[in-house]
Amino acid sequence: MQLGSTAKKAESKHIGSYQSFKEWINNASEESELERFQKYHGIIDLFNSGINQVYVNAQVKFLPDELEAILDICGLADEKFTAVICEAGIDQESFLELFELLNRSSNIEEIWVYPLNEHSRRIYKRAVKPQSRNRVKIGRGTIDHLDEFLKDTLETIDLFESRARRMMLFSMLESPREKRYLREFINPKLLYENLNLLRRMNLIEEVSEQVYGLSKQGEILMQEYLHFLDRIRRSIDTFEEEL
């Protein structure tokens, strides 16, 4: 397989967040959100595996027939390619054709497949020939993974359902707080229960006797929560302006 000269090279700065990736890729409007999401995680996985040359939407050519195709993502290391195929945006027939071309290429080290769901995952596993199983990696279904991630996220958001917890966490954004300070605006019983809960979840820590502050994990969560609230507010403002 040969890599075309127009292949778009990804860098670590492009995947600092999903939003950063979308702004950088800024490619085809016909590309679905799920397709972009799969590519985003595929690039992250390649970088995490130690591959530094990563290309997205790469035009490739298969020799000797000179058949051309667009590969979702590929990584290059030691003159060997790791090819990544995302199911979103490709029909099953085209997928299997591309998979066969990659399988016949001598300079393909591994083929990573990102199926949409568990049903697709089983189909692709059956399509892998026994002699190729060592170099084909079929990931978890993206939709199944998203469902689990959403469940975990909603459980975290449930933390903010309690006004007492919100007040405690927001007050600690400025600095650690003494227990007696928190008791001024939170019922002592609720304060005791929620201090224990937030400590168990590793969101706050006792920095000194009777003084509590955000843990590192708690700081990150609160920053993300504030960013989330700001994005929601901006979206609502935009919707209201368009009415």
Tab-separated table of C-alpha atoms in Angstrom:
chain	number	residue	atom	x	y	z
A	1	MET	CA	0.000	0.000	0.000
A	2	GLN	CA	1.197	3.509	-0.839
A	3	LEU	CA	0.136	6.690	0.939
A	4	GLY	CA	-1.021	9.553	-1.279
A	5	SER	CA	0.578	12.990	-1.088
A	6	THR	CA	-2.715	14.645	-0.079
A	7	ALA	CA	-3.061	12.665	3.173
A	8	LYS	CA	-3.903	14.947	6.104
A	9	LYS	CA	-1.428	14.495	8.954
A	10	ALA	CA	-2.778	14.675	12.500
A	11	GLU	CA	-0.830	16.062	15.444
A	12	SER	CA	-1.425	15.695	19.161
A	13	LYS	CA	-2.657	19.308	19.401
A	14	HIS	CA	-5.553	18.409	17.087
A	15	ILE	CA	-6.983	15.884	19.547
A	16	GLY	CA	-6.791	17.846	22.795
A	17	SER	CA	-10.589	17.714	22.786
A	18	TYR	CA	-13.321	16.503	20.449
A	19	GLN	CA	-14.181	20.129	19.643
A	20	SER	CA	-10.548	20.836	18.694
A	21	PHE	CA	-10.596	17.829	16.385
A	22	LYS	CA	-13.832	18.928	14.687
A	23	GLU	CA	-12.469	22.422	14.092
A	24	TRP	CA	-9.256	21.005	12.634
A	25	ILE	CA	-10.769	18.304	10.425
A	26	ASN	CA	-13.437	20.697	9.088
A	27	ASN	CA	-13.839	18.465	6.078
A	28	ALA	CA	-16.961	17.124	4.461
A	29	SER	CA	-20.420	18.229	5.501
A	30	GLU	CA	-21.753	14.815	4.460
A	31	GLU	CA	-19.663	13.149	7.152
A	32	SER	CA	-21.837	12.097	10.093
A	33	GLU	CA	-21.118	13.068	13.686
A	34	LEU	CA	-20.644	9.400	14.559
A	35	GLU	CA	-18.087	9.011	11.769
A	36	ARG	CA	-16.075	11.965	13.079
A	37	PHE	CA	-16.341	10.608	16.613
A	38	GLN	CA	-14.966	7.208	15.579
A	39	LYS	CA	-12.064	8.852	13.743
A	40	TYR	CA	-11.290	11.043	16.741
A	41	HIS	CA	-10.927	8.036	19.018
A	42	GLY	CA	-9.049	6.061	16.387
A	43	ILE	CA	-6.415	8.802	16.160
A	44	ILE	CA	-6.104	8.954	19.952
A	45	ASP	CA	-5.611	5.183	20.082
A	46	LEU	CA	-2.861	5.334	17.443
A	47	PHE	CA	-0.978	8.059	19.314
A	48	ASN	CA	-1.394	6.154	22.577
A	49	SER	CA	0.110	3.062	20.940
A	50	GLY	CA	3.307	5.014	20.244
A	51	ILE	CA	2.695	5.776	16.561
A	52	ASN	CA	3.540	9.428	15.829
A	53	GLN	CA	2.854	9.628	12.085
A	54	VAL	CA	-0.934	9.536	11.858
A	55	TYR	CA	-3.030	10.440	8.809
A	56	VAL	CA	-6.785	10.907	8.478
A	57	ASN	CA	-8.960	10.567	5.349
A	58	ALA	CA	-5.862	9.272	3.604
A	59	GLN	CA	-5.912	8.498	-0.101
A	60	VAL	CA	-4.019	5.236	-0.612
A	61	LYS	CA	-3.069	3.071	-3.567
A	62	PHE	CA	-2.785	-0.700	-3.595
A	63	LEU	CA	-0.098	-2.234	-5.792
A	64	PRO	CA	0.365	-3.781	-8.314
A	65	ASP	CA	-3.214	-3.163	-9.521
A	66	GLU	CA	-3.075	0.524	-8.513
A	67	LEU	CA	-6.513	0.355	-6.951
A	68	GLU	CA	-7.280	3.516	-4.984
A	69	ALA	CA	-9.245	3.981	-1.788
A	70	ILE	CA	-9.769	6.448	1.044
A	71	LEU	CA	-8.640	5.104	4.394
A	72	ASP	CA	-10.280	6.612	7.484
A	73	ILE	CA	-7.025	6.682	9.446
A	74	CYS	CA	-3.604	5.140	9.134
A	75	GLY	CA	-0.467	5.237	11.221
A	76	LEU	CA	3.068	4.782	9.914
A	77	ALA	CA	5.982	3.440	11.951
A	78	ASP	CA	9.138	1.648	10.766
A	79	GLU	CA	7.796	1.652	7.184
A	80	LYS	CA	4.766	-0.379	8.266
A	81	PHE	CA	1.167	0.846	8.345
A	82	THR	CA	-1.541	0.400	10.934
A	83	ALA	CA	-4.821	0.820	9.060
A	84	VAL	CA	-7.990	1.921	10.840
A	85	ILE	CA	-11.455	1.348	9.375
A	86	CYS	CA	-14.500	2.997	10.962
A	87	GLU	CA	-17.862	1.411	10.227
A	88	ALA	CA	-19.749	4.724	10.358
A	89	GLY	CA	-19.983	6.157	6.858
A	90	ILE	CA	-19.198	2.954	4.949
A	91	ASP	CA	-21.551	0.216	3.784
A	92	GLN	CA	-20.759	-3.361	4.671
A	93	GLU	CA	-19.885	-4.418	1.114
A	94	SER	CA	-17.363	-1.583	0.673
A	95	PHE	CA	-15.989	-2.340	4.103
A	96	LEU	CA	-15.298	-5.971	3.233
A	97	GLU	CA	-13.683	-5.004	-0.096
A	98	LEU	CA	-11.348	-2.539	1.628
A	99	PHE	CA	-10.642	-5.045	4.368
A	100	GLU	CA	-9.577	-7.637	1.787
A	101	LEU	CA	-7.241	-5.174	0.025
A	102	LEU	CA	-5.608	-4.269	3.328
A	103	ASN	CA	-5.312	-7.905	4.270
A	104	ARG	CA	-3.340	-8.652	1.089
A	105	SER	CA	-0.904	-5.749	1.552
A	106	SER	CA	2.517	-6.836	2.781
A	107	ASN	CA	3.333	-3.521	4.486
A	108	ILE	CA	0.237	-3.499	6.715
A	109	GLU	CA	1.299	-4.323	10.259
A	110	GLU	CA	-2.175	-4.294	11.794
A	111	ILE	CA	-5.778	-3.579	10.836
A	112	TRP	CA	-7.961	-1.942	13.470
A	113	VAL	CA	-11.718	-2.099	13.010
A	114	TYR	CA	-14.158	0.207	14.829
A	115	PRO	CA	-17.641	-1.364	14.549
A	116	LEU	CA	-20.808	0.514	15.455
A	117	ASN	CA	-22.328	-2.136	17.701
A	118	GLU	CA	-21.902	-5.648	19.022
A	119	HIS	CA	-23.858	-7.139	16.104
A	120	SER	CA	-21.438	-5.604	13.581
A	121	ARG	CA	-18.505	-6.683	15.702
A	122	ARG	CA	-19.572	-10.329	15.412
A	123	ILE	CA	-19.968	-10.016	11.627
A	124	TYR	CA	-16.481	-8.568	11.191
A	125	LYS	CA	-14.924	-11.165	13.471
A	126	ARG	CA	-16.390	-13.902	11.286
A	127	ALA	CA	-14.976	-12.187	8.180
A	128	VAL	CA	-11.403	-12.418	9.483
A	129	LYS	CA	-9.543	-15.397	8.068
A	130	PRO	CA	-7.737	-17.605	10.604
A	131	GLN	CA	-4.301	-16.725	9.198
A	132	SER	CA	-5.002	-12.994	9.666
A	133	ARG	CA	-6.341	-13.000	13.215
A	134	ASN	CA	-3.022	-12.044	14.779
A	135	ARG	CA	-2.932	-8.704	12.992
A	136	VAL	CA	-6.615	-7.751	13.045
A	137	LYS	CA	-7.945	-5.924	16.099
A	138	ILE	CA	-11.705	-5.443	16.295
A	139	GLY	CA	-12.739	-2.932	18.930
A	140	ARG	CA	-15.890	-2.620	20.978
A	141	GLY	CA	-19.043	-1.294	19.373
A	142	THR	CA	-18.972	2.510	19.476
A	143	ILE	CA	-22.692	2.849	20.214
A	144	ASP	CA	-22.488	0.305	23.041
A	145	HIS	CA	-19.485	2.160	24.441
A	146	LEU	CA	-21.287	5.518	24.177
A	147	ASP	CA	-24.286	4.086	26.015
A	148	GLU	CA	-22.087	2.974	28.924
A	149	PHE	CA	-20.263	6.302	28.913
A	150	LEU	CA	-23.561	8.216	29.000
A	151	LYS	CA	-24.761	6.092	31.911
A	152	ASP	CA	-21.574	6.870	33.874
A	153	THR	CA	-21.859	10.561	32.967
A	154	LEU	CA	-25.473	10.772	34.124
A	155	GLU	CA	-24.503	9.167	37.424
A	156	THR	CA	-21.862	11.876	37.863
A	157	ILE	CA	-24.305	14.634	36.914
A	158	ASP	CA	-26.680	13.278	39.565
A	159	LEU	CA	-24.172	14.609	42.086
A	160	PHE	CA	-25.290	18.121	41.189
A	161	GLU	CA	-28.966	17.330	41.747
A	162	SER	CA	-28.456	18.122	45.433
A	163	ARG	CA	-28.312	21.853	46.202
A	164	ALA	CA	-26.220	21.104	49.304
A	165	ARG	CA	-23.551	19.343	47.218
A	166	ARG	CA	-23.583	22.110	44.611
A	167	MET	CA	-23.067	24.794	47.262
A	168	MET	CA	-20.242	22.828	48.881
A	169	LEU	CA	-18.397	22.177	45.629
A	170	PHE	CA	-18.862	25.704	44.272
A	171	SER	CA	-17.609	27.270	47.503
A	172	MET	CA	-14.480	25.083	47.374
A	173	LEU	CA	-13.703	26.341	43.869
A	174	GLU	CA	-12.266	29.474	45.474
A	175	SER	CA	-10.373	27.821	48.321
A	176	PRO	CA	-10.616	25.015	50.908
A	177	ARG	CA	-13.374	25.622	53.439
A	178	GLU	CA	-13.659	24.949	57.141
A	179	LYS	CA	-16.488	22.715	58.216
A	180	ARG	CA	-17.958	25.481	60.365
A	181	TYR	CA	-18.076	27.784	57.311
A	182	LEU	CA	-20.052	25.196	55.340
A	183	ARG	CA	-22.385	24.695	58.292
A	184	GLU	CA	-23.539	28.324	57.991
A	185	PHE	CA	-25.560	27.627	54.849
A	186	ILE	CA	-25.975	23.831	54.857
A	187	ASN	CA	-28.017	21.759	57.273
A	188	PRO	CA	-25.510	19.986	59.592
A	189	LYS	CA	-27.033	16.562	58.871
A	190	LEU	CA	-26.836	17.102	55.098
A	191	LEU	CA	-23.325	18.466	55.481
A	192	TYR	CA	-22.107	15.338	57.256
A	193	GLU	CA	-23.735	12.979	54.719
A	194	ASN	CA	-22.434	14.853	51.691
A	195	LEU	CA	-18.928	15.338	53.014
A	196	ASN	CA	-18.667	11.564	53.369
A	197	LEU	CA	-20.154	10.969	49.907
A	198	LEU	CA	-17.877	13.454	48.135
A	199	ARG	CA	-14.826	12.067	49.918
A	200	ARG	CA	-15.746	8.503	48.908
A	201	MET	CA	-15.977	9.668	45.299
A	202	ASN	CA	-12.550	11.302	45.618
A	203	LEU	CA	-13.924	14.736	44.698
A	204	ILE	CA	-12.895	16.440	47.934
A	205	GLU	CA	-10.228	15.805	50.547
A	206	GLU	CA	-9.518	16.934	54.082
A	207	VAL	CA	-6.548	19.260	53.607
A	208	SER	CA	-6.204	19.872	57.354
A	209	GLU	CA	-8.312	19.165	60.415
A	210	GLN	CA	-11.955	20.092	59.681
A	211	VAL	CA	-10.905	21.885	56.453
A	212	TYR	CA	-12.028	20.481	53.089
A	213	GLY	CA	-10.986	21.306	49.538
A	214	LEU	CA	-11.383	19.921	46.026
A	215	SER	CA	-9.157	17.001	45.096
A	216	LYS	CA	-7.367	17.078	41.739
A	217	GLN	CA	-10.158	14.974	40.297
A	218	GLY	CA	-12.721	17.308	41.851
A	219	GLU	CA	-11.033	20.368	40.322
A	220	ILE	CA	-11.110	18.799	36.864
A	221	LEU	CA	-14.767	17.787	37.222
A	222	MET	CA	-15.818	21.260	38.362
A	223	GLN	CA	-13.928	22.935	35.513
A	224	GLU	CA	-15.641	20.637	33.016
A	225	TYR	CA	-19.005	21.219	34.690
A	226	LEU	CA	-18.635	25.004	34.427
A	227	HIS	CA	-17.613	24.632	30.778
A	228	PHE	CA	-20.673	22.437	30.201
A	229	LEU	CA	-22.988	25.001	31.821
A	230	ASP	CA	-21.496	27.775	29.701
A	231	ARG	CA	-21.985	25.782	26.490
A	232	ILE	CA	-25.603	25.020	27.408
A	233	ARG	CA	-26.275	28.683	28.220
A	234	ARG	CA	-24.789	29.825	24.913
A	235	SER	CA	-26.845	27.251	23.002
A	236	ILE	CA	-30.055	28.380	24.720
A	237	ASP	CA	-29.254	32.034	23.941
A	238	THR	CA	-28.701	31.130	20.277
A	239	PHE	CA	-31.995	29.211	20.086
A	240	GLU	CA	-33.896	32.118	21.656
A	241	GLU	CA	-32.357	34.602	19.197
A	242	GLU	CA	-33.465	32.447	16.258
A	243	LEU	CA	-37.091	32.240	17.439
